[in-house]
Coordinates of C-alpha atoms in Angstrom, one line a residue:
Chain A
E17 CA 95.5 -38.9 -7.4
D18 CA 96.3 -40.9 -10.4
Q19 CA 94.9 -39.2 -13.4
V20 CA 94.6 -40.8 -17.3
T21 CA 93.6 -37.5 -19.7
Q22 CA 92.9 -38.8 -23.2
S23 CA 92.9 -36.3 -26.3
P24 CA 90.8 -35.8 -29.1
E25 CA 87.5 -36.6 -27.1
A26 CA 86.1 -37.5 -30.8
L27 CA 88.2 -37.5 -34.2
R28 CA 86.9 -37.6 -37.6
L29 CA 88.5 -39.7 -40.2
Q30 CA 87.9 -39.8 -43.8
E31 CA 89.4 -43.8 -44.6
G32 CA 92.5 -44.3 -45.0
E33 CA 94.0 -41.2 -43.0
S34 CA 96.0 -42.0 -40.6
S35 CA 95.8 -40.1 -37.2
S36 CA 97.2 -40.6 -33.3
L37 CA 95.5 -40.6 -30.5
N38 CA 96.7 -39.6 -27.1
C39 CA 96.7 -40.5 -23.5
S40 CA 98.8 -38.7 -20.8
Y41 CA 98.9 -39.6 -16.8
T42 CA 100.0 -38.7 -13.8
V43 CA 100.4 -41.7 -11.4
S44 CA 103.0 -42.9 -8.8
G45 CA 104.0 -46.8 -9.7
L46 CA 103.3 -47.2 -12.9
R47 CA 102.4 -51.4 -13.4
G48 CA 101.2 -50.9 -16.9
L49 CA 99.4 -49.0 -20.0
F50 CA 96.2 -50.7 -21.0
W51 CA 94.6 -49.7 -24.5
Y52 CA 90.7 -50.9 -25.2
R53 CA 88.6 -51.1 -27.7
Q54 CA 84.6 -50.4 -27.2
D55 CA 81.8 -50.8 -29.6
P56 CA 78.7 -49.0 -28.5
G57 CA 76.7 -51.4 -26.7
K58 CA 79.5 -53.8 -25.7
G59 CA 81.8 -54.2 -23.1
P60 CA 85.7 -52.8 -23.6
E61 CA 88.0 -54.9 -25.5
F62 CA 91.6 -55.6 -24.4
L63 CA 93.9 -54.5 -27.1
F64 CA 97.5 -53.7 -25.8
T65 CA 99.5 -53.7 -22.7
L66 CA 102.6 -51.9 -22.3
Y67 CA 105.3 -52.3 -19.4
S68 CA 107.9 -50.1 -20.0
A69 CA 109.2 -46.5 -21.8
G70 CA 110.5 -47.4 -25.9
E71 CA 108.0 -50.4 -25.6
E72 CA 105.8 -50.5 -28.7
K73 CA 102.8 -53.3 -29.6
E74 CA 100.6 -53.4 -32.9
K75 CA 98.0 -55.1 -34.3
E76 CA 96.9 -54.5 -37.8
R77 CA 95.8 -51.4 -37.9
L78 CA 97.4 -49.8 -34.9
K79 CA 100.1 -49.2 -33.2
A80 CA 100.6 -48.7 -29.4
T81 CA 103.3 -46.8 -27.8
L82 CA 104.3 -45.2 -24.6
T83 CA 106.6 -42.8 -23.1
K84 CA 107.4 -41.8 -19.2
K85 CA 104.5 -39.6 -19.5
E86 CA 102.1 -40.2 -22.0
S87 CA 101.1 -43.0 -24.8
F88 CA 99.8 -42.6 -28.2
L89 CA 97.8 -45.0 -30.4
H90 CA 98.6 -44.6 -34.0
I91 CA 96.0 -45.8 -36.6
T92 CA 97.1 -46.3 -40.2
A93 CA 95.3 -46.1 -43.2
P94 CA 91.7 -46.8 -41.2
K95 CA 88.4 -48.3 -42.5
P96 CA 85.3 -47.6 -41.8
E97 CA 85.2 -51.0 -38.9
D98 CA 88.1 -49.1 -36.9
S99 CA 85.2 -46.6 -36.0
A100 CA 84.5 -47.0 -31.7
T101 CA 85.8 -45.4 -28.5
Y102 CA 89.2 -46.0 -27.6
L103 CA 90.1 -45.9 -23.4
C104 CA 93.5 -46.1 -22.3
A105 CA 93.7 -47.2 -18.7
V106 CA 96.2 -47.5 -15.9
Q107 CA 97.8 -49.7 -13.6
V108 CA 98.6 -49.1 -10.6
A109 CA 98.6 -51.7 -7.8
Y110 CA 95.8 -54.3 -9.0
K111 CA 93.8 -51.4 -9.8
L112 CA 93.1 -49.9 -13.6
S113 CA 92.3 -46.3 -14.1
F114 CA 90.4 -45.7 -17.1
G115 CA 90.2 -42.0 -19.1
A116 CA 87.4 -41.3 -20.6
G117 CA 88.2 -42.1 -24.2
T118 CA 88.3 -40.8 -27.9
T119 CA 85.9 -41.8 -30.0
V120 CA 87.1 -42.3 -34.0
T121 CA 84.4 -42.2 -36.6
V122 CA 85.6 -43.2 -39.6
R123 CA 84.5 -42.5 -43.0
A124 CA 84.5 -44.5 -46.0
Chain B
D14 CA 84.6 -70.3 -24.0
A15 CA 81.4 -67.6 -23.9
G16 CA 83.6 -65.4 -22.3
V17 CA 81.8 -63.1 -18.9
I18 CA 78.1 -63.5 -19.1
Q19 CA 76.5 -60.8 -17.2
S20 CA 72.4 -61.1 -16.6
P21 CA 69.9 -59.5 -17.0
R22 CA 71.1 -56.9 -20.4
H23 CA 68.9 -54.2 -19.1
E24 CA 66.8 -53.3 -16.3
V25 CA 64.8 -51.0 -15.5
T26 CA 63.1 -50.1 -12.2
E27 CA 61.8 -48.0 -9.7
M28 CA 63.3 -45.8 -7.0
G29 CA 63.4 -47.8 -4.1
Q30 CA 63.2 -51.1 -5.3
E31 CA 66.3 -53.7 -4.9
V32 CA 67.9 -54.9 -7.9
T33 CA 70.6 -57.5 -8.9
L34 CA 73.5 -57.8 -11.4
R35 CA 74.5 -61.0 -11.9
C36 CA 77.6 -62.3 -13.2
K37 CA 79.5 -65.5 -14.5
P38 CA 83.3 -65.0 -15.2
I39 CA 85.4 -67.0 -18.0
S40 CA 86.3 -70.3 -16.2
G41 CA 89.8 -70.3 -14.9
H42 CA 90.2 -66.7 -14.0
N43 CA 90.7 -66.1 -10.6
S44 CA 90.2 -62.3 -10.7
L45 CA 86.8 -60.5 -11.0
F46 CA 85.8 -57.1 -11.0
W47 CA 83.0 -54.8 -11.2
Y48 CA 82.8 -51.7 -13.2
R49 CA 80.6 -48.9 -13.4
Q50 CA 79.8 -46.5 -16.7
T51 CA 78.2 -43.2 -16.8
M52 CA 79.2 -40.6 -19.2
M53 CA 79.9 -38.3 -16.5
R54 CA 82.4 -40.0 -14.8
G55 CA 83.0 -42.7 -17.4
L56 CA 84.5 -46.4 -16.4
E57 CA 84.6 -46.5 -12.8
L58 CA 85.9 -49.7 -10.3
L59 CA 83.4 -50.3 -7.8
I60 CA 84.7 -53.5 -6.5
Y61 CA 87.5 -56.4 -6.8
F62 CA 87.8 -59.9 -5.8
N63 CA 90.9 -62.7 -5.7
N64 CA 89.8 -66.3 -5.8
N65 CA 86.2 -65.5 -4.4
V66 CA 87.6 -62.7 -1.8
P67 CA 86.6 -59.1 -1.8
I68 CA 90.3 -57.2 -1.8
D69 CA 89.2 -53.6 -2.3
D70 CA 85.7 -52.2 -2.1
S71 CA 86.7 -48.5 -1.8
G72 CA 84.9 -47.8 -5.0
M73 CA 81.6 -49.3 -3.6
P74 CA 79.7 -45.8 -3.7
E75 CA 77.1 -45.9 -0.8
D76 CA 76.5 -48.5 1.8
R77 CA 73.4 -49.5 -0.8
F78 CA 76.0 -51.4 -2.9
S79 CA 76.9 -54.8 -2.1
A80 CA 78.6 -57.6 -4.0
K81 CA 79.1 -61.1 -3.3
M82 CA 81.1 -64.0 -5.0
P83 CA 79.9 -67.3 -3.2
N84 CA 81.7 -69.5 -5.9
A85 CA 84.4 -69.1 -8.9
S86 CA 81.9 -68.8 -11.1
F87 CA 79.2 -66.8 -9.9
S88 CA 79.0 -63.0 -8.7
T89 CA 76.6 -60.2 -8.2
L90 CA 76.2 -57.1 -7.3
K91 CA 72.9 -55.6 -5.8
I92 CA 71.9 -52.1 -5.0
Q93 CA 69.3 -51.9 -2.1
P94 CA 67.2 -49.4 -2.1
S95 CA 68.3 -48.1 -6.0
E96 CA 68.4 -44.4 -6.5
P97 CA 68.2 -42.2 -10.1
R98 CA 71.1 -41.4 -9.8
D99 CA 72.4 -45.1 -9.6
S100 CA 71.7 -45.5 -13.4
A101 CA 74.6 -46.8 -15.9
V102 CA 75.7 -49.4 -17.6
Y103 CA 77.4 -51.9 -15.1
F104 CA 80.3 -54.2 -16.2
C105 CA 81.6 -57.4 -15.2
A106 CA 85.5 -58.3 -15.9
S107 CA 87.2 -61.0 -15.0
S108 CA 91.7 -62.1 -15.5
S109 CA 93.2 -64.7 -15.0
H110 CA 95.3 -62.7 -12.3
L111 CA 94.6 -60.2 -10.1
A112 CA 98.4 -59.0 -11.2
N113 CA 97.3 -59.4 -14.9
T114 CA 94.8 -57.1 -15.6
E115 CA 94.5 -58.5 -19.0
A116 CA 90.7 -58.3 -17.7
F117 CA 87.8 -59.3 -20.1
F118 CA 84.5 -57.6 -19.9
G119 CA 81.1 -58.6 -20.1
Q120 CA 78.6 -57.4 -22.1
G121 CA 76.9 -54.9 -19.3
T122 CA 73.7 -54.5 -17.8
R123 CA 71.9 -51.3 -18.6
L124 CA 70.1 -50.4 -15.1
T125 CA 67.6 -47.5 -15.4
V126 CA 66.4 -46.6 -12.5
V127 CA 63.1 -44.2 -12.7

């Protein structure tokens, strides 16, 4: 069965304190790995798609990387507005399977 | 574009009642997904459509759940009869192509069954 595990469950950071979130996966036939951001009371918002090991994508203070077994979302010098739950998902065939998410809180 | 539009945003209903959730996908998108999100199980795919045709409904929990997409701009998810364990946030998402799962999500419908 396809599995997606995110760690840590929660992360509290001081503004400017860089850190990384982990998404490890066990799937057959990975077509892509996706990162989404979800704010309270809202739907997930698409951030990145990664398709092959070694690929990297950047957007503002966020950088996503992919290996054969896991993906990392690096947050560089975070600001309070980066506080959210970050979800990763793996695509197998036409389905997205989501991890449980990492809730990031950035304090000013 | 206004994005994916879901209605209602909140629904409180009594056990045994029929509930209908509605979704308007982004214009031009031909794939539509229904998800359910709970604290215990996270985001789960219930069903998805391509060109208005249901492709995979294996995630639908029981026969009490049904979904339709009568045209490219409208879909419904119906629960009949509803039960307290159906309480969750239901999301609709759409994408421009089934193989492109850069899906855009709606704001969700928070369903509470009492």
